[in-house]
JSON list of C-alpha atoms in Angstrom, two decimals:
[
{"chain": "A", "resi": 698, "resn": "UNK", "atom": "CA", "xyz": [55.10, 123.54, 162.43]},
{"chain": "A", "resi": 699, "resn": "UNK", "atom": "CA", "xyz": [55.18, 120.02, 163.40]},
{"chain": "A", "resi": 700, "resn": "UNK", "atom": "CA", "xyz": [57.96, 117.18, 163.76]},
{"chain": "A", "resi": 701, "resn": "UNK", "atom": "CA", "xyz": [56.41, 114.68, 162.32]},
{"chain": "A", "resi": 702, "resn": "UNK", "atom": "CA", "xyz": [59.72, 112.15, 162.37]},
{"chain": "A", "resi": 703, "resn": "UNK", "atom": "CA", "xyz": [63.44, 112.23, 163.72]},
{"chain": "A", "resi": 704, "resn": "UNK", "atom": "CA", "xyz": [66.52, 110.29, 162.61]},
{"chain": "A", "resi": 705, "resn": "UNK", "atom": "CA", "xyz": [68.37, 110.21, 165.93]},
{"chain": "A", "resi": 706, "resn": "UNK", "atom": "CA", "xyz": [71.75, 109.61, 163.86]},
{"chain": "A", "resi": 707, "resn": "UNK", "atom": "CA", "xyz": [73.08, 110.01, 160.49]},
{"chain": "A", "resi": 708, "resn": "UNK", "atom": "CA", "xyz": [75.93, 109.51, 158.59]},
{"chain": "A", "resi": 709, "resn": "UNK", "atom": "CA", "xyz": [74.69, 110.65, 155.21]},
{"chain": "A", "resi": 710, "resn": "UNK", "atom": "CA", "xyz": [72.17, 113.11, 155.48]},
{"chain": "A", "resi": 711, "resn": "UNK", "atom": "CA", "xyz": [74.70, 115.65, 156.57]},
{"chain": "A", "resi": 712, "resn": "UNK", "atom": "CA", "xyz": [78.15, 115.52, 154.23]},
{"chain": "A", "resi": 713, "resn": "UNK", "atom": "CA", "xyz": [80.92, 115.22, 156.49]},
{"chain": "A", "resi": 714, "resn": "UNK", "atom": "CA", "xyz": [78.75, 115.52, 160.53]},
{"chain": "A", "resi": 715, "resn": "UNK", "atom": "CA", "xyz": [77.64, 113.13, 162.41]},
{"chain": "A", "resi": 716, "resn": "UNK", "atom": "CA", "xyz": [74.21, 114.44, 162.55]},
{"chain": "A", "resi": 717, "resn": "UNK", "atom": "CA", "xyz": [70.27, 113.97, 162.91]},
{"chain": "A", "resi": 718, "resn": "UNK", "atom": "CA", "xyz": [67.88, 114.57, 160.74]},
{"chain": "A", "resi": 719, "resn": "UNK", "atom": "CA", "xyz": [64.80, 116.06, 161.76]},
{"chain": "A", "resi": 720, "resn": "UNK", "atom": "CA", "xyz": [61.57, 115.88, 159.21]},
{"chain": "A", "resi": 721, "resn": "UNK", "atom": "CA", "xyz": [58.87, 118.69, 159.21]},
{"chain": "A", "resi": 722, "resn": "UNK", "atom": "CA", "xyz": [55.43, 118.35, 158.33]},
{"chain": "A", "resi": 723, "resn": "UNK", "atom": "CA", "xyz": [53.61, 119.80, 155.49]},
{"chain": "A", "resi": 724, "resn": "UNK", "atom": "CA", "xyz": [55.01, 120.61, 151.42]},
{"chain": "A", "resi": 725, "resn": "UNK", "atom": "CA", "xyz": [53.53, 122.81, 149.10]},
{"chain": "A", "resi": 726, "resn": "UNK", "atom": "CA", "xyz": [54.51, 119.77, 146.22]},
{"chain": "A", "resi": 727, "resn": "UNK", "atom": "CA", "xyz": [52.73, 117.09, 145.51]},
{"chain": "A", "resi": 728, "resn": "UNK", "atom": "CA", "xyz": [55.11, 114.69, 143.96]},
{"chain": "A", "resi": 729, "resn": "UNK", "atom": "CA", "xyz": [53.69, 111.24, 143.11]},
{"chain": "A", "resi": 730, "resn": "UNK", "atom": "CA", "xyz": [57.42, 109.85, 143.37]},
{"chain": "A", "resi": 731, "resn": "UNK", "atom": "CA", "xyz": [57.87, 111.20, 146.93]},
{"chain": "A", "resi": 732, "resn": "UNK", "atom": "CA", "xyz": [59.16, 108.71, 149.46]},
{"chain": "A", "resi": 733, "resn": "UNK", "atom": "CA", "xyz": [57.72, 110.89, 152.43]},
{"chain": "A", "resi": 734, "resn": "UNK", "atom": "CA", "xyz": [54.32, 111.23, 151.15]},
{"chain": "A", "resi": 735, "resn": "UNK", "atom": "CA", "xyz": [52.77, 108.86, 153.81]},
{"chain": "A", "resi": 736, "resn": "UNK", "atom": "CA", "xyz": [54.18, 110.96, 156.92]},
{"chain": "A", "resi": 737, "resn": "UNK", "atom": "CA", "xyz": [54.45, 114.70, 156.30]},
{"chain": "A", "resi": 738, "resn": "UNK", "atom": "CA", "xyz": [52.70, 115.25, 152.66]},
{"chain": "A", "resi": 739, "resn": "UNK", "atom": "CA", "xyz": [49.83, 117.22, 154.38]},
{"chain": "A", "resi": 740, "resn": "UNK", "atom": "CA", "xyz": [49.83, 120.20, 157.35]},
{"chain": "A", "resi": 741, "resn": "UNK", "atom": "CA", "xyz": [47.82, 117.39, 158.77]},
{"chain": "A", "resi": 742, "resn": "UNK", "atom": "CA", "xyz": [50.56, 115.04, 159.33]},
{"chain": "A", "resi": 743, "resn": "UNK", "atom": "CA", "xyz": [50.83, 112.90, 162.72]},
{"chain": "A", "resi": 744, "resn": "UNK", "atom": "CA", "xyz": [53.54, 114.95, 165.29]},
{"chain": "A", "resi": 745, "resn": "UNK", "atom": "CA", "xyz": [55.71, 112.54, 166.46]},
{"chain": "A", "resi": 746, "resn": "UNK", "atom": "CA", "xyz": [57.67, 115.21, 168.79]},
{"chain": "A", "resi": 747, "resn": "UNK", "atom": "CA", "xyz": [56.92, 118.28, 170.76]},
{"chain": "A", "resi": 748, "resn": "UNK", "atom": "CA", "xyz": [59.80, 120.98, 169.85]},
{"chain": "A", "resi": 749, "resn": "UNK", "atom": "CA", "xyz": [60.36, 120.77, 173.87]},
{"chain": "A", "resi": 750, "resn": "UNK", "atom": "CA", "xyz": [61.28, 117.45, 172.89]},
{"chain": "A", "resi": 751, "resn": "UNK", "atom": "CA", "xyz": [63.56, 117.84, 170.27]},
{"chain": "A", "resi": 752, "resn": "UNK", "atom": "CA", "xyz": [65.63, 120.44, 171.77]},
{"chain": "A", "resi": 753, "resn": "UNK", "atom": "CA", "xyz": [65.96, 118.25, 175.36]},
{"chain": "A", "resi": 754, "resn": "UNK", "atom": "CA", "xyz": [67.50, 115.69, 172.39]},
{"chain": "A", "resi": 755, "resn": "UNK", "atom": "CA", "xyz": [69.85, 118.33, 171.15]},
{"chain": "A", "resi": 756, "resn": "UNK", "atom": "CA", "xyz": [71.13, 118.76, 174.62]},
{"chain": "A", "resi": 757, "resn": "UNK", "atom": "CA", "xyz": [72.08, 115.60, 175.76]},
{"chain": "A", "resi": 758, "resn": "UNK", "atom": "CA", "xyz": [73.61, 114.64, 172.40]},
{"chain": "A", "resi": 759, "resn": "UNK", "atom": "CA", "xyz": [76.12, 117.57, 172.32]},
{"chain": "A", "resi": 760, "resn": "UNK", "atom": "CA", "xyz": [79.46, 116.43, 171.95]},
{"chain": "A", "resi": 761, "resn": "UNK", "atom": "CA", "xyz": [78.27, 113.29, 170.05]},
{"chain": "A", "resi": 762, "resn": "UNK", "atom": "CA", "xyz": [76.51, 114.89, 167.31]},
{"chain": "A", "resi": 763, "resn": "UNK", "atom": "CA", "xyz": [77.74, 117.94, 165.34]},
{"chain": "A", "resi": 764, "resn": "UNK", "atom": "CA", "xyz": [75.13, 119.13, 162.94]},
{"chain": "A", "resi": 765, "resn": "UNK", "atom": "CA", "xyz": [71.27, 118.71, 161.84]},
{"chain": "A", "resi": 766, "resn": "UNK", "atom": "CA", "xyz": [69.57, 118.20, 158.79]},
{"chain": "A", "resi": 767, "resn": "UNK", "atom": "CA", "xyz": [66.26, 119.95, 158.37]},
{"chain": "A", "resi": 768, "resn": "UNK", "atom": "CA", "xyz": [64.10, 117.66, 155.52]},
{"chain": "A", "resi": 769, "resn": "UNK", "atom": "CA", "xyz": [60.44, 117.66, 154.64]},
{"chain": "A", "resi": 770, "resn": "UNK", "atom": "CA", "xyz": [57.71, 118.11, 153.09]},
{"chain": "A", "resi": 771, "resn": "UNK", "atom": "CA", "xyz": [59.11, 121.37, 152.82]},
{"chain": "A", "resi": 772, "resn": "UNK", "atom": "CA", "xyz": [60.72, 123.22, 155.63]},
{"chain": "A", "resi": 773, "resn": "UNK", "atom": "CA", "xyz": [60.13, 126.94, 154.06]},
{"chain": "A", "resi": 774, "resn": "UNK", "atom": "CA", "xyz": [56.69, 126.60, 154.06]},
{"chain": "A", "resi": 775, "resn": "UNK", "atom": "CA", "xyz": [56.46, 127.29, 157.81]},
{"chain": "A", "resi": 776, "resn": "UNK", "atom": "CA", "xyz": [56.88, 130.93, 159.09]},
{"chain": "A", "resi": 777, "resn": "UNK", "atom": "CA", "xyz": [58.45, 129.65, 162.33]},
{"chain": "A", "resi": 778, "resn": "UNK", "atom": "CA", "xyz": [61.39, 128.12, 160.53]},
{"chain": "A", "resi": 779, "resn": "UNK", "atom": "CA", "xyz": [64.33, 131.00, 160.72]},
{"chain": "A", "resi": 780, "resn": "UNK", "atom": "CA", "xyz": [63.50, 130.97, 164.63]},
{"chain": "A", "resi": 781, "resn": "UNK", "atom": "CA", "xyz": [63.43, 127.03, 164.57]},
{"chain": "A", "resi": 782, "resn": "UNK", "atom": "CA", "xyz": [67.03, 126.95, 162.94]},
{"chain": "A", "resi": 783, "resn": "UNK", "atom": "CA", "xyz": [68.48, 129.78, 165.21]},
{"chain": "A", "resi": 784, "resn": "UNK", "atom": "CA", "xyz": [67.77, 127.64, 168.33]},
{"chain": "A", "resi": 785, "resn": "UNK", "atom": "CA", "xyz": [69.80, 124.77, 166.72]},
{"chain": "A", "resi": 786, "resn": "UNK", "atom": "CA", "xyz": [72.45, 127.11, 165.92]},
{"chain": "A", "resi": 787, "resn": "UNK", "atom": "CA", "xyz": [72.15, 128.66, 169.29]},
{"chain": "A", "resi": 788, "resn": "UNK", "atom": "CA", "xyz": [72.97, 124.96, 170.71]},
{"chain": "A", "resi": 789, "resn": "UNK", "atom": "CA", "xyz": [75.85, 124.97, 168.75]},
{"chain": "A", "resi": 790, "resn": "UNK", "atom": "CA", "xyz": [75.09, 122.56, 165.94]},
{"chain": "A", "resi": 791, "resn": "UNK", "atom": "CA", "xyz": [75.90, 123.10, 161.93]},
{"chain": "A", "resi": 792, "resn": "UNK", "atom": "CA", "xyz": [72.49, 123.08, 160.00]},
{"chain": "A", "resi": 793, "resn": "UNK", "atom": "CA", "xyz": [71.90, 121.43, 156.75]},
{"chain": "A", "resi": 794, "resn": "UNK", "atom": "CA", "xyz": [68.54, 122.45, 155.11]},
{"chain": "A", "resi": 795, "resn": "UNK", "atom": "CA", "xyz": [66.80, 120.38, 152.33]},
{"chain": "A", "resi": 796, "resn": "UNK", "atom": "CA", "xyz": [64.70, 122.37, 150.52]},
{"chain": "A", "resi": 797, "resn": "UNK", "atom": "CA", "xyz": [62.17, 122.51, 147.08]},
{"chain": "A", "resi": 798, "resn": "UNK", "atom": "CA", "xyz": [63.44, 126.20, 146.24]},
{"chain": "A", "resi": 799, "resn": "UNK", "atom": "CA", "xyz": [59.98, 127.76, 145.97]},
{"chain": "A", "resi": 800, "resn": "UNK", "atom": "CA", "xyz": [60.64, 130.21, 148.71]},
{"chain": "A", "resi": 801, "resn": "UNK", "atom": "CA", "xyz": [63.58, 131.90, 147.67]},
{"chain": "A", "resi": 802, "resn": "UNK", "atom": "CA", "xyz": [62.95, 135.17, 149.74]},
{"chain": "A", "resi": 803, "resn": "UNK", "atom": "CA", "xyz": [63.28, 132.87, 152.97]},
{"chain": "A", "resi": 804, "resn": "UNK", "atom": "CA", "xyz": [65.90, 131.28, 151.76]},
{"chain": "A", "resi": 805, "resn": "UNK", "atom": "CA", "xyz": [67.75, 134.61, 150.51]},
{"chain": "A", "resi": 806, "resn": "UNK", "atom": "CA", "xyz": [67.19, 135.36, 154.47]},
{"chain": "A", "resi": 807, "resn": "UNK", "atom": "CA", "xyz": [68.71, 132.17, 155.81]},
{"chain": "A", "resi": 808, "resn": "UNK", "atom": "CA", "xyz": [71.70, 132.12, 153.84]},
{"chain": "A", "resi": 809, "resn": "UNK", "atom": "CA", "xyz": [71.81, 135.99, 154.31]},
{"chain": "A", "resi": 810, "resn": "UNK", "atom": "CA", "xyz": [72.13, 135.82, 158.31]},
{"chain": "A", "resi": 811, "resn": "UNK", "atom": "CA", "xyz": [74.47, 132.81, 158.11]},
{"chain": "A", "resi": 812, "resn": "UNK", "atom": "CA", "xyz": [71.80, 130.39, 159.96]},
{"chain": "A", "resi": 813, "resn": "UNK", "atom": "CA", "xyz": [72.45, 127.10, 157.49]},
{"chain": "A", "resi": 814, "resn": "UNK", "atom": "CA", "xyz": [76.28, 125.56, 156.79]},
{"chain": "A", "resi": 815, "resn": "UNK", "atom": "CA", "xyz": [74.75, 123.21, 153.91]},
{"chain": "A", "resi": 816, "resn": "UNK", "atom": "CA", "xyz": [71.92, 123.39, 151.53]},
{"chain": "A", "resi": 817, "resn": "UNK", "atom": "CA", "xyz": [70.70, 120.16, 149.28]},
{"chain": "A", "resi": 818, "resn": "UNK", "atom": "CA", "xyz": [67.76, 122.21, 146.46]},
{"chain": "A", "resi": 819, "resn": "UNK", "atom": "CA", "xyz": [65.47, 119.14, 144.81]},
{"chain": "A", "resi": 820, "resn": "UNK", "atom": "CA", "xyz": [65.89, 120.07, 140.75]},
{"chain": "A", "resi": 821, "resn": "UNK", "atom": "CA", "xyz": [62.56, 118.16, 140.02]},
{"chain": "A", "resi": 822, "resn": "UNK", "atom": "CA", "xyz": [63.14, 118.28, 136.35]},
{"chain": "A", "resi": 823, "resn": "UNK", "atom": "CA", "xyz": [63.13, 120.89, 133.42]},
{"chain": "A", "resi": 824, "resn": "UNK", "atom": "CA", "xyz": [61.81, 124.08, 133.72]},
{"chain": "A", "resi": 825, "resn": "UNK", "atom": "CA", "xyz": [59.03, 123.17, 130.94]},
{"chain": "A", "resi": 826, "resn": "UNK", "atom": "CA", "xyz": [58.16, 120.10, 133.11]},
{"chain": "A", "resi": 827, "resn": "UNK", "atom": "CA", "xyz": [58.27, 121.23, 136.49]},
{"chain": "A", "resi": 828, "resn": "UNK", "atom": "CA", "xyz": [54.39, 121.12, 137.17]},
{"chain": "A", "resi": 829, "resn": "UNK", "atom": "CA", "xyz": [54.05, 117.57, 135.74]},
{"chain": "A", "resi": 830, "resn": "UNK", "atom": "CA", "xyz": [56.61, 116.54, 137.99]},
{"chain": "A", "resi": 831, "resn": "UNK", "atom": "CA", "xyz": [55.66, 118.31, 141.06]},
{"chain": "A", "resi": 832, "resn": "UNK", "atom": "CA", "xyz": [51.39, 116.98, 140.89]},
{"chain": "A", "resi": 833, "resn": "UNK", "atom": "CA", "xyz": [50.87, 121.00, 140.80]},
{"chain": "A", "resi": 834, "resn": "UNK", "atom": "CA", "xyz": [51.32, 124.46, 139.96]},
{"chain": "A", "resi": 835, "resn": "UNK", "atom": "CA", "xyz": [54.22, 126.53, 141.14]},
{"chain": "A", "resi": 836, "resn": "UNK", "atom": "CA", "xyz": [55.72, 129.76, 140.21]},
{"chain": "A", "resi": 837, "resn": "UNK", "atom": "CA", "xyz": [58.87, 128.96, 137.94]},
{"chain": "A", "resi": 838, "resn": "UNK", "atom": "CA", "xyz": [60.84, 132.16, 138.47]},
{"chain": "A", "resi": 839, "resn": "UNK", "atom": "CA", "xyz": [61.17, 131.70, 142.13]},
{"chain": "A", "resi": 840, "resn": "UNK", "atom": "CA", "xyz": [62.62, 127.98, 141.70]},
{"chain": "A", "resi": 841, "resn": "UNK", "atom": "CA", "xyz": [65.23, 130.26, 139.25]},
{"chain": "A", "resi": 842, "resn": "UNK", "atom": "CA", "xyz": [66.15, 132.58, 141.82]},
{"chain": "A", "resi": 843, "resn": "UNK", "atom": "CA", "xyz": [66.25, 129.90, 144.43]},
{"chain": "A", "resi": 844, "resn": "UNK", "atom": "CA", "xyz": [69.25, 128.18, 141.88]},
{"chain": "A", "resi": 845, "resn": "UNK", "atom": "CA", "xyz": [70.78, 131.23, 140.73]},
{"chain": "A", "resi": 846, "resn": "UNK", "atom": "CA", "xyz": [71.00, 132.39, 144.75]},
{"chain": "A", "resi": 847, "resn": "UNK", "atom": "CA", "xyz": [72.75, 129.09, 145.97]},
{"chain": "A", "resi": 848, "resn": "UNK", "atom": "CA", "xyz": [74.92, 129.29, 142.71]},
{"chain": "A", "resi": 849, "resn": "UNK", "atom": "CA", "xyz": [75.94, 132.60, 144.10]},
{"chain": "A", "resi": 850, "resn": "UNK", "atom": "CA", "xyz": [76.22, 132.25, 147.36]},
{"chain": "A", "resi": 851, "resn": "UNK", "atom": "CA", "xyz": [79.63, 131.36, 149.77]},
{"chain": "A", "resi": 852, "resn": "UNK", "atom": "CA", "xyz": [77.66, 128.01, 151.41]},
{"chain": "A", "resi": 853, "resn": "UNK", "atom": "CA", "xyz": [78.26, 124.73, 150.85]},
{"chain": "A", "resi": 854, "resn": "UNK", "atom": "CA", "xyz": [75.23, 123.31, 148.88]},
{"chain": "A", "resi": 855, "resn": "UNK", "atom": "CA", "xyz": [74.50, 120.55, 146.35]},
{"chain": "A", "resi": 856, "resn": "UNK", "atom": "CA", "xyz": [71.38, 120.52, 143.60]},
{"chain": "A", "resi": 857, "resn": "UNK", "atom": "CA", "xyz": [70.16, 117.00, 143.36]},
{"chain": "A", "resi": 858, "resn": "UNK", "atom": "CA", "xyz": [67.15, 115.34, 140.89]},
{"chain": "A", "resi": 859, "resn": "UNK", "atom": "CA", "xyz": [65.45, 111.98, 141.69]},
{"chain": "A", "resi": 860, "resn": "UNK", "atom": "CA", "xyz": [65.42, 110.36, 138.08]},
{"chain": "A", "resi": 861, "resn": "UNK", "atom": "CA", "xyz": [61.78, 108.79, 137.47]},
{"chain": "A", "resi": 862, "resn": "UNK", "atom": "CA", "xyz": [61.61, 106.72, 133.86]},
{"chain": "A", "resi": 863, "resn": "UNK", "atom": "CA", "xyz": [57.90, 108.10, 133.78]},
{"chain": "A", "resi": 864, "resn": "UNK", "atom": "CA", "xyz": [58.97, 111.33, 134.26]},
{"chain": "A", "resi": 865, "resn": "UNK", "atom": "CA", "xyz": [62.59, 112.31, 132.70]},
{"chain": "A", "resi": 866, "resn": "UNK", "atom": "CA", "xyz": [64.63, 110.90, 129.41]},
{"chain": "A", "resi": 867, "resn": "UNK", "atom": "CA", "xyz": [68.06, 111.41, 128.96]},
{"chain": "A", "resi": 868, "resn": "UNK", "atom": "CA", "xyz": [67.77, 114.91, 126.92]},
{"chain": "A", "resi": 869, "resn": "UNK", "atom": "CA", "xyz": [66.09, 116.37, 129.98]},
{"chain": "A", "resi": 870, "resn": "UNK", "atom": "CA", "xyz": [69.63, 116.62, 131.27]},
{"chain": "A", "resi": 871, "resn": "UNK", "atom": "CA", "xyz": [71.18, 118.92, 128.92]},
{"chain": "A", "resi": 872, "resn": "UNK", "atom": "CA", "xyz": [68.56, 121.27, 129.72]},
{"chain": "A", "resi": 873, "resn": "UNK", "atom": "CA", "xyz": [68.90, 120.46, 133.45]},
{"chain": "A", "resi": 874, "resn": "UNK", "atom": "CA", "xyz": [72.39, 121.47, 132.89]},
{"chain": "A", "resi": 875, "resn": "UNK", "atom": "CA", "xyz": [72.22, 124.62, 131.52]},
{"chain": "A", "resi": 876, "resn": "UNK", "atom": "CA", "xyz": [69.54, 125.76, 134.48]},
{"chain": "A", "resi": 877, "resn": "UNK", "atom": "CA", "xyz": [72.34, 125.13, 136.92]},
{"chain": "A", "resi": 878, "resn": "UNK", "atom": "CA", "xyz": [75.33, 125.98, 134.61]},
{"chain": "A", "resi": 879, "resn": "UNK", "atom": "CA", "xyz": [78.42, 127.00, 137.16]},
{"chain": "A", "resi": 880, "resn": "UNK", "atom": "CA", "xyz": [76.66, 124.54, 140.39]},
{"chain": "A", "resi": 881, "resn": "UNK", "atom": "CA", "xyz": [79.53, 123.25, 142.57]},
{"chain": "A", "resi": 882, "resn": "UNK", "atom": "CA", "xyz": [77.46, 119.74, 143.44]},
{"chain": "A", "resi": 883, "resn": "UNK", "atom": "CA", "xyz": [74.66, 117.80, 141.38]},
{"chain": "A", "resi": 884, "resn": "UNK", "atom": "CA", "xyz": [73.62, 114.31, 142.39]},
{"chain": "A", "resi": 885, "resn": "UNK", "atom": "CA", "xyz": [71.31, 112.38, 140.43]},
{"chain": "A", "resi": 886, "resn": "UNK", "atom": "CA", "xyz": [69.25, 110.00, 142.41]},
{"chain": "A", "resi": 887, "resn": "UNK", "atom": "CA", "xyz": [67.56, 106.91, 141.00]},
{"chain": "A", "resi": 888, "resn": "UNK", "atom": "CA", "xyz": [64.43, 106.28, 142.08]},
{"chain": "A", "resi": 889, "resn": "UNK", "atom": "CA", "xyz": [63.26, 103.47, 143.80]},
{"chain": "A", "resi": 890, "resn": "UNK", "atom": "CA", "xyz": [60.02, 101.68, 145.27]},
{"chain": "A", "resi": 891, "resn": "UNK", "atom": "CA", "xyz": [58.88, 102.24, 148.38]},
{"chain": "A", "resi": 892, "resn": "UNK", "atom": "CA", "xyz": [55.85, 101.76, 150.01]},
{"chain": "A", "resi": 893, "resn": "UNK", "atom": "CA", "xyz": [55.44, 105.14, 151.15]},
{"chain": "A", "resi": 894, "resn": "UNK", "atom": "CA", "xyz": [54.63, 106.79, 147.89]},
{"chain": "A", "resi": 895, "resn": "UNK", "atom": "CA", "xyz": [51.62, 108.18, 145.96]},
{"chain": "A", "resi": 896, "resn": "UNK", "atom": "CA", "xyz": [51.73, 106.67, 142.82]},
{"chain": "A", "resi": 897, "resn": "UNK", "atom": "CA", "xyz": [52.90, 102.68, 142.68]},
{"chain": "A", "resi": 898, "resn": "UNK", "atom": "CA", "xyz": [53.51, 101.87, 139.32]},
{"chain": "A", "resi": 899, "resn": "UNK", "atom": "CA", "xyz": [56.20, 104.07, 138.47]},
{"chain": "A", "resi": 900, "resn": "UNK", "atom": "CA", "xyz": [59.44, 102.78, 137.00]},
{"chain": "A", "resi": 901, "resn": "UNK", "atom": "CA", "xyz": [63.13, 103.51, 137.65]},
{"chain": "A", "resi": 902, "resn": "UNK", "atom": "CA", "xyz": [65.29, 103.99, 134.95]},
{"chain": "A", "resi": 903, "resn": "UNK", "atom": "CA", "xyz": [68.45, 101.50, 133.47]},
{"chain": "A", "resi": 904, "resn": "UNK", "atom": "CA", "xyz": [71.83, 102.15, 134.96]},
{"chain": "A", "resi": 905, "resn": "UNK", "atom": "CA", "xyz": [73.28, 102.71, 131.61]},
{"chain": "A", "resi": 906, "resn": "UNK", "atom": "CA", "xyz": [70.47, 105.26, 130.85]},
{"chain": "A", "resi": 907, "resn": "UNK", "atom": "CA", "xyz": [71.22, 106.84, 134.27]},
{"chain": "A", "resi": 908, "resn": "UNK", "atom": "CA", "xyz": [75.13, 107.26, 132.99]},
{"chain": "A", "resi": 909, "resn": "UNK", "atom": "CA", "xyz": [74.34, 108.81, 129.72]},
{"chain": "A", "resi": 910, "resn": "UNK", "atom": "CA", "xyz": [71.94, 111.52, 131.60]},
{"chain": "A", "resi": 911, "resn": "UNK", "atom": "CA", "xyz": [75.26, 111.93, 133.90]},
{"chain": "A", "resi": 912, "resn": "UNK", "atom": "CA", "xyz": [77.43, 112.26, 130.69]},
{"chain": "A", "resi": 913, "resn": "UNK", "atom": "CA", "xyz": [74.65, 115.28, 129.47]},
{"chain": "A", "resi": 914, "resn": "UNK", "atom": "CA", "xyz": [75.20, 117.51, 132.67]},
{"chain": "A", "resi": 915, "resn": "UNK", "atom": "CA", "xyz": [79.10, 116.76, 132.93]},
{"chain": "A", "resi": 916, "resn": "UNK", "atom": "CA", "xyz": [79.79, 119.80, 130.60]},
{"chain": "A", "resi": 917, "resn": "UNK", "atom": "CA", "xyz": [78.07, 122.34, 133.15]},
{"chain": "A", "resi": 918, "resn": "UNK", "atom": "CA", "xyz": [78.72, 121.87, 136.50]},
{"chain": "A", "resi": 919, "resn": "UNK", "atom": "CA", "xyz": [81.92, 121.30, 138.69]},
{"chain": "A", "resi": 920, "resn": "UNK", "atom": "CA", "xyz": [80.67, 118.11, 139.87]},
{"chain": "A", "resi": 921, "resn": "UNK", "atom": "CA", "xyz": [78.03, 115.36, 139.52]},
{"chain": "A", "resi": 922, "resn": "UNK", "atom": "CA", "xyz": [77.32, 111.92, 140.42]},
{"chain": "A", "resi": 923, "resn": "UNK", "atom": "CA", "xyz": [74.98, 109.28, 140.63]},
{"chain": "A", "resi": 924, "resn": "UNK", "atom": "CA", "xyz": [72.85, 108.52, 143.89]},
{"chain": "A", "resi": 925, "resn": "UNK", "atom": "CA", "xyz": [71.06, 105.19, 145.22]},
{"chain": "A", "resi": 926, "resn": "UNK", "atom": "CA", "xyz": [72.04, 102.45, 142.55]},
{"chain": "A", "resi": 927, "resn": "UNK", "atom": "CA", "xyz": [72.17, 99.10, 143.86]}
]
């Protein structure tokens, strides 16, 4: 498991800490829309820190930071990751986890053993559409249980879907909605260009489009709200 890029401080990654957010190499996805392609889309990716490293960080910025955000790739994939988090917690920190939600049986563990105080789960699009959005296959059910564990669970977490024109309409939202019927938190992000990913044509949709897809989830979870709009 490699760091392959920290953000020494944050005040968004984390809702409500003064955090930083540490990014691990390596994601099972291949999203062409994915703004971290460039630095940890491949086990291959370039470490930037040794974990000695990290942790010395950890220690001299207690008292000044309060939590960390664990982002990708996809932090799941690695088999070292429930020991990774327990050494944050073990500093003391709060631990937000970004995840894809194709390891649900790790994350069942994590939220089981009380080692994360936040999760953010990507919804990449309908369940019909998932592998068109994602550049692969993946198994379906265990992005269900992934949602339908969160939705369950007594954590703080949020579902959130980067809106690509190429990718979503507005319909896409209903069903979207009725995947995470009963979610406490559901951002919609808007895409936008960056160097850093895959595929550079893609398009992001209108504003007013990006309301009406808010307007189709209102009726089915507590919360929602758009992301990233200039």
């Amino acid at each position: 498991m490699k760091i392959c890029g920290l953000q020494k401080v944050t005040l968004l990654d984390f809702p409500g800490h003064v955090a930083c957010t540490v990014f691990l190499g390596g994601c099972n996805f291949n999203c062409p829309f994915c703004y971290n392609a460039s630095l940890i889309g491949s086990v291959d990716a370039e470490e930037l820190m040794k974990h000695d490293e990290f942790f010395e960080y950890l220690e001299k910025r207690k008292g000044i930071l309060d939590g960390v955000a664990i982002t990708g790739g996809e932090p799941l994939l690695h088999t070292e990751i429930i020991e990774f988090i327990k050494k944050i917690k073990n500093l003391g920190y709060k631990v937000k986890l970004d995840t894809n939600g194709s390891f649900p049986h790790i994350l069942e563990k994590i939220i089981s053993n009380k080692l994360v105080d936040y999760v953010a789960m990507d919804i990449k699009n309908t369940i019909d559409k998932y592998e068109l959005t994602i550049g692969c296959m993946v198994n379906k059910e265990d992005i269900k249980k992934s949602i339908n564990l969160l939705i369950n669970s007594d954590i703080e977490y949020e579902f959130r879907t980067t809106i690509v024109k190429d990718y979503h309409n507005i319909d896409d939202f209903e069903t979207i909605g009725k995947l995470i019927k009963g979610a406490k938190k559901y951002y919609l992000q808007c895409y936008q260009y960056k160097d850093s990913v895959r595929v550079k044509n893609l398009s992001a949709m209108s504003k007013d489009d990006l309301l009406l897809c808010l307007e189709k989830v209102k009726p089915y979870v507590e919360y929602v709200a758009l992301r990233e709009i200039d």
